[in-house]
mmCIF file of C-alpha atoms in Angstrom:
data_model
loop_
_atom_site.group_PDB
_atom_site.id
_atom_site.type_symbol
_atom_site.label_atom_id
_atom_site.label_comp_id
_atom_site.label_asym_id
_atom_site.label_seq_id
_atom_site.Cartn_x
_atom_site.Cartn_y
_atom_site.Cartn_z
ATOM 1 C CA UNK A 720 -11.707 79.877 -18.442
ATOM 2 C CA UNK A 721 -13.581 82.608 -17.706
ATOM 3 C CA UNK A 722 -12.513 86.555 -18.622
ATOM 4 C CA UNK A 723 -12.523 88.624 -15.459
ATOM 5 C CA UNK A 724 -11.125 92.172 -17.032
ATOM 6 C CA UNK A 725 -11.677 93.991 -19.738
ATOM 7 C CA UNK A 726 -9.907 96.985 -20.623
ATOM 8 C CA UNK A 727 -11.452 100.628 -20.036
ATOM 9 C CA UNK A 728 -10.917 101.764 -23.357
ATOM 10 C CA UNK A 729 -13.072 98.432 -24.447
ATOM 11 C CA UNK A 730 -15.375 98.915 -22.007
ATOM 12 C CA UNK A 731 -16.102 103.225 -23.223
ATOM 13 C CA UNK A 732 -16.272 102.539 -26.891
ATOM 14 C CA UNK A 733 -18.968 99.145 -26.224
ATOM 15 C CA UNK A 734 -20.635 100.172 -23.068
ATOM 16 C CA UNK A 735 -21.241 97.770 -20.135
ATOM 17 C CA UNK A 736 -23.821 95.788 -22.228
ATOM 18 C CA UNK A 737 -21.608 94.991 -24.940
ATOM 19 C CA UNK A 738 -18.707 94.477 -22.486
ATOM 20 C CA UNK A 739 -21.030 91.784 -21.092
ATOM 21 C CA UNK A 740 -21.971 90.564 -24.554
ATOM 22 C CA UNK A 741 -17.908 90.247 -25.731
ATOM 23 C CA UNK A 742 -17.459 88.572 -22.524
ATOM 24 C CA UNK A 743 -19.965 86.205 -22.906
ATOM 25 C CA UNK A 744 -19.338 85.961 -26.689
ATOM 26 C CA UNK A 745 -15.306 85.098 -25.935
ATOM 27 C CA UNK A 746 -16.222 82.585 -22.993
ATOM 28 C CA UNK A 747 -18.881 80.765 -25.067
ATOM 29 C CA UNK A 748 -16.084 80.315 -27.861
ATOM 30 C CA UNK A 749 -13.406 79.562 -25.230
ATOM 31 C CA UNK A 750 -16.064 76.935 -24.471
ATOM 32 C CA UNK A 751 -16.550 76.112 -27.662
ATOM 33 C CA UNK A 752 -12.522 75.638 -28.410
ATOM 34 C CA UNK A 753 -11.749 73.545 -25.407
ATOM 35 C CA UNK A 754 -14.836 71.447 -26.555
ATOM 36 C CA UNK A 755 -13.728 71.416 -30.141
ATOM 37 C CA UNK A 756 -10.023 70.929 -28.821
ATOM 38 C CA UNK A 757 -10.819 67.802 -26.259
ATOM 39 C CA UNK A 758 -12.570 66.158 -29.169
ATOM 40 C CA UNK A 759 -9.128 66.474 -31.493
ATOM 41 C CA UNK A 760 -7.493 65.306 -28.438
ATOM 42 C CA UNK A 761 -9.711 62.491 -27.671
ATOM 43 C CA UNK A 762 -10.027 61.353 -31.057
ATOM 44 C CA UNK A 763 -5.959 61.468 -31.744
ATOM 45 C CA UNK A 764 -5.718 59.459 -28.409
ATOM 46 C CA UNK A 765 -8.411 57.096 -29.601
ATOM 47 C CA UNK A 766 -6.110 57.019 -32.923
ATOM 48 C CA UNK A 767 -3.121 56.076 -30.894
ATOM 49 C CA UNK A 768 -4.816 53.581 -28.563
ATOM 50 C CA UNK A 769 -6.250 51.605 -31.865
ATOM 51 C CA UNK A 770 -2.923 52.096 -33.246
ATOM 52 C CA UNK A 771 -1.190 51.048 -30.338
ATOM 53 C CA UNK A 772 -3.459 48.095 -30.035
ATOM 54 C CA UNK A 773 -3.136 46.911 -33.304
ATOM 55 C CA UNK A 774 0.595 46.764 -33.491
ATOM 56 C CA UNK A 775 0.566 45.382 -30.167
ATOM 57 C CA UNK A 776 -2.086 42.484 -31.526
ATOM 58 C CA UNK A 777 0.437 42.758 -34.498
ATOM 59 C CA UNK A 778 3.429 42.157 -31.996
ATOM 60 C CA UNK A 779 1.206 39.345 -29.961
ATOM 61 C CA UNK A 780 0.769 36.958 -32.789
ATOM 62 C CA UNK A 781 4.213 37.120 -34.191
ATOM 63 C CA UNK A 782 5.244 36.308 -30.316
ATOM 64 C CA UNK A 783 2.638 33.895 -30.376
ATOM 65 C CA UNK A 784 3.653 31.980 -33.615
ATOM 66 C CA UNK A 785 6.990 32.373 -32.715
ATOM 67 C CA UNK A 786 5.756 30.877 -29.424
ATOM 68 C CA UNK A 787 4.068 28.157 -30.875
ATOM 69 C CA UNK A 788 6.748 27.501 -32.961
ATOM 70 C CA UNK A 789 8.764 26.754 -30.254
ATOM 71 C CA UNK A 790 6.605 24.565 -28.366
ATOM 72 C CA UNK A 791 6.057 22.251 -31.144
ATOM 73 C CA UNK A 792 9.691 21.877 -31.681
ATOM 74 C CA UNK A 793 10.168 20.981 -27.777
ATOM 75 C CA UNK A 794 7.602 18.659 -27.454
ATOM 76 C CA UNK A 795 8.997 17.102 -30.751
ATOM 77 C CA UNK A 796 12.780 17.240 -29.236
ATOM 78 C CA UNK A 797 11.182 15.753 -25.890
ATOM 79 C CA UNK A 798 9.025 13.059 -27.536
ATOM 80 C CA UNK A 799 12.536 11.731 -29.620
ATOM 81 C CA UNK A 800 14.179 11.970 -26.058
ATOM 82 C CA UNK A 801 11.485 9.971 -24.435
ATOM 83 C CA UNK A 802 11.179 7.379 -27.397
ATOM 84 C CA UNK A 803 15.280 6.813 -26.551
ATOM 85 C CA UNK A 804 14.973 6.952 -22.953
ATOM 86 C CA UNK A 805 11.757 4.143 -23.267
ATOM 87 C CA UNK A 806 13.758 2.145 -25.938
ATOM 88 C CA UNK A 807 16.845 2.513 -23.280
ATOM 89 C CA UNK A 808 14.645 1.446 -20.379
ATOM 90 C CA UNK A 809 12.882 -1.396 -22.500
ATOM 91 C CA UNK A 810 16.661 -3.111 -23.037
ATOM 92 C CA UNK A 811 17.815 -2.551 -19.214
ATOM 93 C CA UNK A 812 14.540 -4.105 -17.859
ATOM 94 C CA UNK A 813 15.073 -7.227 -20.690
ATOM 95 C CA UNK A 814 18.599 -7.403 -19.027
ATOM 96 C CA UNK A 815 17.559 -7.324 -15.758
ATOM 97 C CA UNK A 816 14.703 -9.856 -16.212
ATOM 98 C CA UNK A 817 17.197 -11.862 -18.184
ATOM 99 C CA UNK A 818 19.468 -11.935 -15.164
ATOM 100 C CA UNK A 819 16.831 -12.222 -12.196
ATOM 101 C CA UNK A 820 15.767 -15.402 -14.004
ATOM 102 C CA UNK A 821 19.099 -16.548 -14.227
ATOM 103 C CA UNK A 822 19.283 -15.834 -10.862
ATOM 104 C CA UNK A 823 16.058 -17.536 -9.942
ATOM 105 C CA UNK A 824 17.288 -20.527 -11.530
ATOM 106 C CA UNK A 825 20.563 -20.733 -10.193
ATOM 107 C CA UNK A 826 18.741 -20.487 -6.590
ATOM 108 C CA UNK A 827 15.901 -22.962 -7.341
ATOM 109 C CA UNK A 828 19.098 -25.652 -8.058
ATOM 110 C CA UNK A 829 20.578 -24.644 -5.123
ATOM 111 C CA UNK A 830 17.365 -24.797 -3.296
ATOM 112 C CA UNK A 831 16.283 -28.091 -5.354
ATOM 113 C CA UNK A 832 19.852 -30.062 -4.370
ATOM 114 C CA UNK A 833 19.939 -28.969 -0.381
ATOM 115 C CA UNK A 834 16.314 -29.874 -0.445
ATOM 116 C CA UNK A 835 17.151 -33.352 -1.772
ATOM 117 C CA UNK A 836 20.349 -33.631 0.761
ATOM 118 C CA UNK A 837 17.807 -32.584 3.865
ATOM 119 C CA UNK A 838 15.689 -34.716 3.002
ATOM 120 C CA UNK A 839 18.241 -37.505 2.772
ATOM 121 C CA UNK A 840 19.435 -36.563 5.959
ATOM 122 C CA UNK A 841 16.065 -36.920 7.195
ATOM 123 C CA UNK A 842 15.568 -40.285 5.830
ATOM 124 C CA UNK A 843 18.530 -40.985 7.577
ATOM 125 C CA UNK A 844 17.707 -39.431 10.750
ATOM 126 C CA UNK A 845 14.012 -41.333 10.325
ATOM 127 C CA UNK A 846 15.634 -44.630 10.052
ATOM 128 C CA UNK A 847 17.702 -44.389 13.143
ATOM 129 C CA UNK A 848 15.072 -42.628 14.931
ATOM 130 C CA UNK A 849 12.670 -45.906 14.027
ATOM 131 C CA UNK A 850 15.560 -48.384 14.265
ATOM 132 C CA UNK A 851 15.912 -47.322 17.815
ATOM 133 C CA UNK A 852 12.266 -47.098 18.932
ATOM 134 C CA UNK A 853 11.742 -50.383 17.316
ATOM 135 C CA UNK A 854 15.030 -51.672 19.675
ATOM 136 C CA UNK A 855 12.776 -49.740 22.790
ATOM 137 C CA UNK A 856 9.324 -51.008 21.721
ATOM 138 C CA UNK A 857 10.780 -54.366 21.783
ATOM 139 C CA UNK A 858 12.852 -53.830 25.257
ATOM 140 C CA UNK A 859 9.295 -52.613 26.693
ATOM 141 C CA UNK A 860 6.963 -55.058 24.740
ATOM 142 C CA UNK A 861 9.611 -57.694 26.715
ATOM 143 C CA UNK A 862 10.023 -55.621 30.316
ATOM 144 C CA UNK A 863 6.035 -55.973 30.179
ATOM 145 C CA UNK A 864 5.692 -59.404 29.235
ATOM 146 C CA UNK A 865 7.411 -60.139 32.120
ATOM 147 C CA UNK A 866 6.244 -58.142 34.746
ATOM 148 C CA UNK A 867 2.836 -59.615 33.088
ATOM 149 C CA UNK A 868 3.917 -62.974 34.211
ATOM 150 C CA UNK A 869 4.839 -61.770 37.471
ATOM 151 C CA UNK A 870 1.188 -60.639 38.088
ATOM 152 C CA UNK A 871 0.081 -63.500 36.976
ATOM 153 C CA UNK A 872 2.200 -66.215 39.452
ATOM 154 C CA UNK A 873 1.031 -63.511 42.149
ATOM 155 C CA UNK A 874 -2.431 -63.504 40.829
ATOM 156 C CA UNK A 875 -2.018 -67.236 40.530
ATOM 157 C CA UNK A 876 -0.853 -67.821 43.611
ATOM 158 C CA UNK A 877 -3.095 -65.354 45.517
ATOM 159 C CA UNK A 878 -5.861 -66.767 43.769
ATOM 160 C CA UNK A 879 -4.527 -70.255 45.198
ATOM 161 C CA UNK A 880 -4.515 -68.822 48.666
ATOM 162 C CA UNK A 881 -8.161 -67.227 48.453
ATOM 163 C CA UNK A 882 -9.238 -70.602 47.371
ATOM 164 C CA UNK A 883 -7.964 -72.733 49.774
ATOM 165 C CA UNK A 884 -8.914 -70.410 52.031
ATOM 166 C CA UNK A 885 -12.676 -70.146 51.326
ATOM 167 C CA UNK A 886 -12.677 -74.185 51.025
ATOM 168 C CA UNK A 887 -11.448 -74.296 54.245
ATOM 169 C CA UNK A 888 -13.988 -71.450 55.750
ATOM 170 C CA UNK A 889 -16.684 -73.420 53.780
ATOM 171 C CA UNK A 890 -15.692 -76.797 55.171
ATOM 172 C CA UNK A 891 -15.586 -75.207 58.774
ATOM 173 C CA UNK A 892 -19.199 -73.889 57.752
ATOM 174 C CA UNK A 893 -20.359 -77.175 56.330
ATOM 175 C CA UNK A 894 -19.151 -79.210 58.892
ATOM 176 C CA UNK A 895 -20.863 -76.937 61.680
ATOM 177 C CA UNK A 896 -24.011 -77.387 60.130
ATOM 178 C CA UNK A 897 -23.953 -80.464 59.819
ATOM 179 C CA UNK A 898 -23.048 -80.053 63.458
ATOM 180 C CA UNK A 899 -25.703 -78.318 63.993
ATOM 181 C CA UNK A 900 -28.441 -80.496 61.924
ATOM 182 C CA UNK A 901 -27.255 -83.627 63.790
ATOM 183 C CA UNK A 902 -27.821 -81.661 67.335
ATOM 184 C CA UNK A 903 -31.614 -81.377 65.960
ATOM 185 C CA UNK A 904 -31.820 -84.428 64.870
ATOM 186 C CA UNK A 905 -30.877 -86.291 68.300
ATOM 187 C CA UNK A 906 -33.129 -83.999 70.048
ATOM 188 C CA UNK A 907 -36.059 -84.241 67.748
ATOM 189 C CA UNK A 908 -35.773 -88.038 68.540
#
């Protein structure tokens, strides 16, 4: 901050050389006092902030045990509740394993007495199914037999028929060579 006026009867009694002196003599110590004056201020706010930091750190850990504090008796409430809720779980699943395997049991009889009475019924079944292809087998084995003989008299009797009938074409053949042979013989003589 800088003086710009000085007063005349200053300025008479010192002369312009000392006016300029004073001037420059009050500005270097208005200088000086804002210089000297920032420092107080800067080291009373450096005061405050280290002040204000340390009750704050101050403030921080007692939040901070407090905190932890807390924490450990939560986890400790939450471990009891999960050691009841596991030893809660642990007896429903025994229960319910206890009565799926009654369960499973009960079914496998029922499963174990209609799988003896099917397969009863298909013993049964079996039987009549074999009775009657046995009946069938025997009805063909006997429809065959006879058409078998059948075959045979026709075979037989076609047979019979071939026969005579290739004796007789033989004898017809025979007998005309000999026809024949007789017919060279008289005129060879």
């Amino acid at each position: 901050m800088a003086i710009l006026t000085v007063p005349k009867v200053l300025r008479e009694k010192l002369g312009d050389e000392g006016v300029e002196a004073l001037i420059a003599l009050l500005n270097e110590a208005a200088h000086h006092e804002r210089d000297n004056l920032l420092g107080i201020l800067a080291e009373r706010f450096e005061r405050r902030v280290t002040e204000e930091v340390s009750r704050l750190e101050v403030q921080m850990a007692e939040v901070e045990k407090r905190l932890d504090h807390r924490i450990a008796e939560e986890v400790s409430r939450l471990e009891v509740q999960m050691a009841e809720l596991e030893k809660r779980l642990d007896h429903r699943i025994t229960e319910e394993v206890a009565r799926l395997e009654k369960q499973m049991a009960e079914l496998e009889k029922r499963l174990d007495h209609r799988i003896t009475e099917e397969g009863k019924r298909l013993e049964v079944q079996m039987a009549e199914l074999e009775k009657r292809l046995d009946h069938r087998i025997t009805e063909e084995v006997s429809r065959l037999e006879k058409q078998m003989a059948e075959v045979s008299a026709q075979l037989q009797v076609t047979l019979s028929e071939r026969y005579a009938s290739l004796v007789r074409w033989m004898f017809i053949f025979w007998a005309g060579q000999i026809g024949v042979i007789a017919a060279l013989l008289a005129l060879l003589r």
